[in-house]
Amino acid sequence: MPITKTEKIWMDGALVDWDDATIHVLTHSLHYGCGVFEGIRAYETERGPAVFRLTPHIRRLFRSAKIFMIDIPFTEDQIVEAVKDTVRASGLSSCYIRPLVYLGYGEMGLNPLPCPVQVSVAVWPWGAYLGDDGIANGVSMKISSWQRHGVNAMPPAAKGTGMYINSSMAKIEAIKAGYDEAILLSPQGYVSECTGENIFIVKDEVIYTPPVSAGALEGITQDSVRTIARDLGIEYREANLVRSDLYTAEEGFLSGTAAEVVPIRAVDDREIGEPGPVTRRIQEVFHDAVRGKVDQYKDWNEHV
Ligand code: PMP
């Protein structure tokens, strides 16, 4: 789906016209992939557009930057305001939001420290990342031949731009083989996550998701799923999972800002089946919470 153009993009402190949000070809991050970013969504609520858990997303952006020793020349509050300004300027009631921190034009070479740190925030309308049919009926998954980063090769806790190369290769491999999405294992062989989503299975009414030590990014949607599950009285555990746990799961689903909560229909051609009751319940509450319809989660809706 091509990106739909909106009015303005926030660049280094000011809103500029969409078409003017350009950079030099010798931008450092373009060459070595040293940048960090976030993916956030704003939803229409009764009280106008609200960014879902904006503050935790911006905190994660700053944690990612810290890991890469990127010193963001703005405060967290300033980036929170930049996101709100960009959403407001778009006039959209719901949108996807992409804050990006990158190293600009300055010096070339592998030492990134002398490069200027630049920040942009773009917003545009973006529907269900894995499709409406995926949300309704589930997606088919393939365990990738590509692994998730080992913790000492690339830090999985950082949402770094260059870290998505193997996610992209896994995605290509899955799509070319006729599946919707890929699952990556850790170098130790445990289930880690999907190309841009966390993964969950259900067995005996307990939700299991891999721990951070298996290389998954700490998802903000995953954290919302945990809270929703516990509030619904559904047991939620972090546990190391192996591929056969996926094949024999009673239910499976994935979560991410772009994808939202999506049932897993099959893994490596082993049918899991129709979306199950636990998945449906979590999906329903999440769907309402992002739209400001659940009183106990109203502080998740950060109004612009
Ligand atoms: N894992 C990876 C690798 C991701 O890129 C994402 C998307 N940010 C997630 C998990 C899910 O995180 P979140 O729910 O915060 O979007």
Coordinates of C-alpha atoms and ligand atoms in Angstrom, one line a residue:
M1 CA 0.0 0.0 0.0
P2 CA 1.7 3.3 -1.1
I3 CA 2.0 6.0 1.6
T4 CA -0.7 8.6 1.5
K5 CA 0.7 12.1 1.6
T6 CA -0.4 14.4 4.4
E7 CA 0.3 18.1 5.0
K8 CA 3.3 18.4 7.2
I9 CA 6.3 16.6 8.6
W10 CA 8.1 17.7 11.8
M11 CA 11.8 18.0 11.1
D12 CA 14.3 19.2 13.8
G13 CA 11.9 21.5 15.6
A14 CA 9.6 22.8 12.9
L15 CA 6.7 21.6 10.7
V16 CA 7.7 21.6 7.0
D17 CA 5.7 20.8 3.9
W18 CA 5.5 17.1 3.2
D19 CA 7.5 17.5 -0.1
D20 CA 10.2 19.5 1.5
A21 CA 11.0 16.8 4.1
T22 CA 14.1 15.7 2.2
I23 CA 17.7 14.8 3.2
H24 CA 21.1 14.6 1.6
V25 CA 22.3 11.4 0.0
L26 CA 25.4 11.3 2.3
T27 CA 23.2 11.1 5.4
H28 CA 25.1 8.8 7.7
S29 CA 22.2 6.6 8.8
L30 CA 21.4 5.9 5.2
H31 CA 24.8 4.2 4.8
Y32 CA 25.3 2.3 8.1
G33 CA 21.7 1.9 9.4
C34 CA 22.4 3.6 12.7
G35 CA 19.2 5.2 13.6
V36 CA 16.2 4.5 15.9
F37 CA 12.5 4.9 15.4
E38 CA 9.0 4.3 16.7
G39 CA 5.7 3.2 15.2
I40 CA 2.7 4.6 17.0
R41 CA -1.0 5.0 16.2
A42 CA -3.6 7.6 16.8
Y43 CA -7.2 6.6 16.9
E44 CA -10.5 8.4 16.7
T45 CA -12.2 8.7 20.1
E46 CA -15.3 10.5 21.3
R47 CA -13.0 13.3 22.5
G48 CA -11.1 13.6 19.2
P49 CA -7.9 11.9 18.0
A50 CA -5.9 10.2 20.8
V51 CA -2.4 8.8 20.4
F52 CA -2.3 5.3 22.0
R53 CA 0.3 5.2 24.8
L54 CA 2.4 8.0 23.2
T55 CA 4.5 8.5 26.3
P56 CA 5.7 4.9 26.6
H57 CA 6.6 4.9 22.9
I58 CA 8.7 8.0 23.3
R59 CA 10.4 6.6 26.3
R60 CA 11.3 3.5 24.3
L61 CA 12.6 5.8 21.5
F62 CA 15.0 7.4 24.0
R63 CA 16.0 4.0 25.5
S64 CA 16.8 2.8 21.9
A65 CA 18.9 5.9 21.3
K66 CA 20.8 5.4 24.6
I67 CA 21.7 1.9 23.6
F68 CA 23.3 3.2 20.4
M69 CA 24.8 6.2 22.1
I70 CA 22.7 8.6 20.1
D71 CA 22.2 11.8 22.0
I72 CA 18.8 13.2 21.0
P73 CA 18.9 17.0 21.0
F74 CA 15.3 17.3 22.3
T75 CA 13.6 16.2 25.6
E76 CA 11.0 13.4 25.7
D77 CA 8.4 16.1 26.4
Q78 CA 9.4 18.0 23.3
I79 CA 9.1 14.9 21.1
V80 CA 5.7 14.1 22.7
E81 CA 4.6 17.6 21.7
A82 CA 6.1 17.2 18.2
V83 CA 4.0 14.1 17.7
K84 CA 0.8 15.9 18.9
D85 CA 1.6 18.9 16.7
T86 CA 2.1 16.7 13.6
V87 CA -1.1 14.8 14.2
R88 CA -3.0 18.0 14.7
A89 CA -1.5 19.5 11.5
S90 CA -2.6 16.5 9.5
G91 CA -6.3 17.0 10.4
L92 CA -6.6 13.2 10.5
S93 CA -8.8 11.6 13.2
S94 CA -6.7 8.4 13.1
C95 CA -3.2 7.7 11.6
Y96 CA 0.1 5.9 11.9
I97 CA 3.0 7.9 13.4
R98 CA 6.6 7.5 12.6
P99 CA 9.2 9.3 14.7
L100 CA 12.7 8.8 13.4
V101 CA 16.1 9.7 14.9
Y102 CA 18.9 9.6 12.5
L103 CA 22.5 10.7 12.0
G104 CA 22.8 13.3 9.4
Y105 CA 25.3 14.6 6.9
G106 CA 28.6 15.4 8.5
E107 CA 31.3 12.8 8.5
M108 CA 31.5 9.4 6.9
G109 CA 33.0 6.3 8.5
L110 CA 32.0 3.9 11.2
N111 CA 32.4 6.3 14.1
P112 CA 28.9 7.9 14.3
L113 CA 29.7 10.1 17.3
P114 CA 30.6 13.3 15.3
C115 CA 27.5 13.2 13.2
P116 CA 24.6 15.6 13.8
V117 CA 21.5 13.9 15.4
Q118 CA 18.3 14.7 13.5
V119 CA 14.7 14.0 14.3
S120 CA 11.6 13.7 12.2
V121 CA 8.0 12.8 12.8
A122 CA 5.7 11.9 9.9
V123 CA 2.0 10.8 10.1
W124 CA -0.2 9.2 7.4
P125 CA -3.3 7.1 7.2
W126 CA -2.5 3.4 7.4
G127 CA -5.0 0.5 7.6
A128 CA -4.5 -2.9 9.1
Y129 CA -0.9 -3.9 8.4
L130 CA -1.7 -7.6 8.0
G131 CA -5.0 -6.8 6.3
D132 CA -8.6 -6.8 7.5
D133 CA -8.9 -10.4 6.6
G134 CA -5.9 -11.2 8.9
I135 CA -7.5 -9.4 11.8
A136 CA -10.8 -11.2 11.2
N137 CA -9.7 -14.7 10.3
G138 CA -6.0 -15.0 11.2
V139 CA -2.7 -15.2 9.3
S140 CA -0.5 -18.0 8.2
M141 CA 3.0 -18.0 9.5
K142 CA 6.3 -19.5 8.4
I143 CA 9.3 -20.1 10.7
S144 CA 12.1 -18.3 9.0
S145 CA 15.5 -19.6 8.1
W146 CA 16.7 -16.2 9.3
Q147 CA 17.3 -15.8 13.0
R148 CA 16.5 -13.0 15.4
H149 CA 19.6 -11.1 16.5
G150 CA 21.7 -12.7 19.2
V151 CA 21.9 -10.3 22.1
N152 CA 25.6 -9.6 21.6
A153 CA 25.3 -9.1 17.8
M154 CA 22.5 -6.5 17.8
P155 CA 20.7 -5.3 20.9
P156 CA 17.1 -6.6 20.5
A157 CA 15.8 -4.1 23.0
A158 CA 16.7 -1.2 20.6
K159 CA 14.3 -0.4 17.8
G160 CA 17.1 0.4 15.5
T161 CA 16.6 1.1 11.8
G162 CA 19.4 -1.2 10.6
M163 CA 18.1 -4.1 12.8
Y164 CA 15.2 -4.6 10.4
I165 CA 17.3 -6.0 7.5
N166 CA 16.8 -9.6 8.7
S167 CA 13.1 -8.9 9.5
S168 CA 12.8 -7.8 5.8
M169 CA 14.6 -10.9 4.6
A170 CA 12.4 -13.1 6.7
K171 CA 9.3 -11.3 5.4
I172 CA 10.4 -11.8 1.8
E173 CA 11.1 -15.4 2.4
A174 CA 7.6 -16.0 4.0
I175 CA 5.7 -14.1 1.3
K176 CA 7.5 -15.8 -1.5
A177 CA 6.7 -19.1 0.0
G178 CA 3.0 -18.1 0.2
Y179 CA 2.7 -17.2 3.9
D180 CA 1.5 -14.0 5.4
E181 CA 4.2 -13.4 8.0
A182 CA 7.4 -14.9 9.5
I183 CA 8.5 -16.1 12.9
L184 CA 12.1 -15.7 13.9
L185 CA 13.9 -18.0 16.3
S186 CA 16.7 -16.9 18.6
P187 CA 20.2 -18.3 17.9
Q188 CA 19.5 -20.7 20.8
G189 CA 16.5 -22.0 18.9
Y190 CA 13.7 -20.5 21.0
V191 CA 10.8 -18.7 19.5
S192 CA 11.6 -14.9 19.6
E193 CA 9.0 -12.9 17.7
C194 CA 7.7 -12.0 14.2
T195 CA 9.2 -9.5 11.8
G196 CA 7.6 -6.6 13.6
E197 CA 5.3 -8.1 16.1
N198 CA 5.4 -10.1 19.4
I199 CA 4.0 -13.6 19.4
F200 CA 1.7 -15.4 21.9
I201 CA 0.2 -18.9 22.2
V202 CA -2.6 -20.1 24.4
K203 CA -2.6 -23.5 26.1
D204 CA -5.1 -24.6 28.7
E205 CA -6.4 -21.0 28.9
V206 CA -2.9 -19.7 29.7
I207 CA -1.2 -17.1 27.4
Y208 CA 2.5 -17.7 26.9
T209 CA 4.9 -15.2 25.2
P210 CA 8.7 -15.5 24.9
P211 CA 10.8 -13.5 27.4
V212 CA 13.0 -10.6 26.4
S213 CA 16.0 -12.9 26.8
A214 CA 14.8 -14.8 23.6
G215 CA 15.5 -11.6 21.7
A216 CA 12.0 -10.0 21.4
L217 CA 11.5 -6.3 21.5
E218 CA 9.4 -5.2 24.5
G219 CA 6.2 -4.4 22.7
I220 CA 3.9 -1.7 23.9
T221 CA 0.9 -3.6 22.5
Q222 CA 2.3 -6.7 24.2
D223 CA 2.3 -4.8 27.5
S224 CA -1.3 -3.8 26.8
V225 CA -2.2 -7.4 26.1
R226 CA -0.6 -8.4 29.4
T227 CA -2.7 -5.8 31.3
I228 CA -5.9 -6.7 29.5
A229 CA -5.4 -10.4 30.0
R230 CA -4.7 -10.1 33.7
D231 CA -7.7 -7.8 34.2
L232 CA -9.8 -10.4 32.4
G233 CA -8.5 -13.0 34.8
I234 CA -6.6 -14.8 32.1
E235 CA -3.3 -16.2 33.2
Y236 CA -0.3 -14.6 31.3
R237 CA 3.2 -16.0 31.5
E238 CA 6.6 -15.4 29.9
A239 CA 8.2 -18.7 28.9
N240 CA 10.7 -20.0 26.4
L241 CA 8.9 -21.6 23.5
V242 CA 10.1 -24.0 20.8
R243 CA 8.6 -24.4 17.4
S244 CA 6.6 -27.5 18.4
D245 CA 4.9 -25.4 21.0
L246 CA 3.5 -23.3 18.2
Y247 CA 2.4 -26.4 16.2
T248 CA 0.4 -27.8 19.1
A249 CA -1.0 -24.5 20.4
E250 CA -4.7 -24.2 21.0
E251 CA -4.6 -20.6 19.9
G252 CA -2.0 -18.2 18.7
F253 CA -1.9 -14.5 18.0
L254 CA 0.6 -11.7 17.4
S255 CA 0.6 -8.1 18.5
G256 CA 2.2 -4.8 17.3
T257 CA 1.2 -1.2 16.7
A258 CA 1.0 -1.5 13.0
A259 CA -0.6 -5.0 13.0
E260 CA -2.7 -4.6 16.2
V261 CA -3.9 -8.0 17.6
V262 CA -4.0 -10.6 14.9
P263 CA -4.9 -14.3 15.2
I264 CA -2.5 -17.0 13.9
R265 CA -4.3 -19.5 11.7
A266 CA -1.4 -21.8 11.0
V267 CA 2.3 -22.2 11.5
D268 CA 4.4 -24.1 8.9
D269 CA 1.2 -25.6 7.6
R270 CA 0.1 -27.0 10.9
E271 CA -3.4 -25.7 11.4
I272 CA -4.2 -23.9 14.6
G273 CA -7.6 -23.1 13.3
E274 CA -10.2 -20.4 13.7
P275 CA -9.4 -17.5 16.1
G276 CA -10.1 -18.9 19.6
P277 CA -12.0 -17.4 22.5
V278 CA -9.0 -16.0 24.4
T279 CA -7.7 -14.3 21.2
R280 CA -11.1 -12.9 20.4
R281 CA -11.6 -11.5 23.9
I282 CA -8.2 -9.8 23.9
Q283 CA -8.8 -8.4 20.4
E284 CA -12.2 -7.0 21.4
V285 CA -11.0 -5.2 24.6
F286 CA -7.9 -3.9 22.7
H287 CA -10.0 -2.7 19.8
D288 CA -12.2 -0.7 22.3
A289 CA -9.4 0.5 24.5
V290 CA -7.5 2.2 21.7
R291 CA -10.7 4.0 20.8
G292 CA -11.1 5.3 24.3
K293 CA -14.1 3.1 25.1
V294 CA -12.7 1.3 28.1
D295 CA -12.8 3.4 31.3
Q296 CA -10.1 1.6 33.1
Y297 CA -7.6 2.2 30.2
K298 CA -8.5 5.8 29.4
D299 CA -5.0 7.0 30.5
W300 CA -3.7 5.0 27.5
N301 CA -5.5 7.6 25.2
E302 CA -3.2 10.6 25.0
H303 CA -5.3 13.3 23.4
V304 CA -3.8 15.7 20.9
Ligands
PMP1 N1 8.9 -6.6 17.7 C1 9.4 -5.9 16.7 C2 10.7 -6.3 16.1 C3 8.8 -4.7 16.3 O1 9.3 -4.0 15.3 C4 7.6 -4.3 16.9 C5 6.9 -3.1 16.4 N2 7.4 -1.9 17.1 C6 7.1 -5.1 17.9 C7 7.7 -6.2 18.3 C8 5.8 -4.7 18.6 O2 6.0 -3.6 19.4 P1 4.8 -2.6 19.6 O3 3.7 -3.3 20.2 O4 5.4 -1.6 20.6 O5 4.5 -1.9 18.3

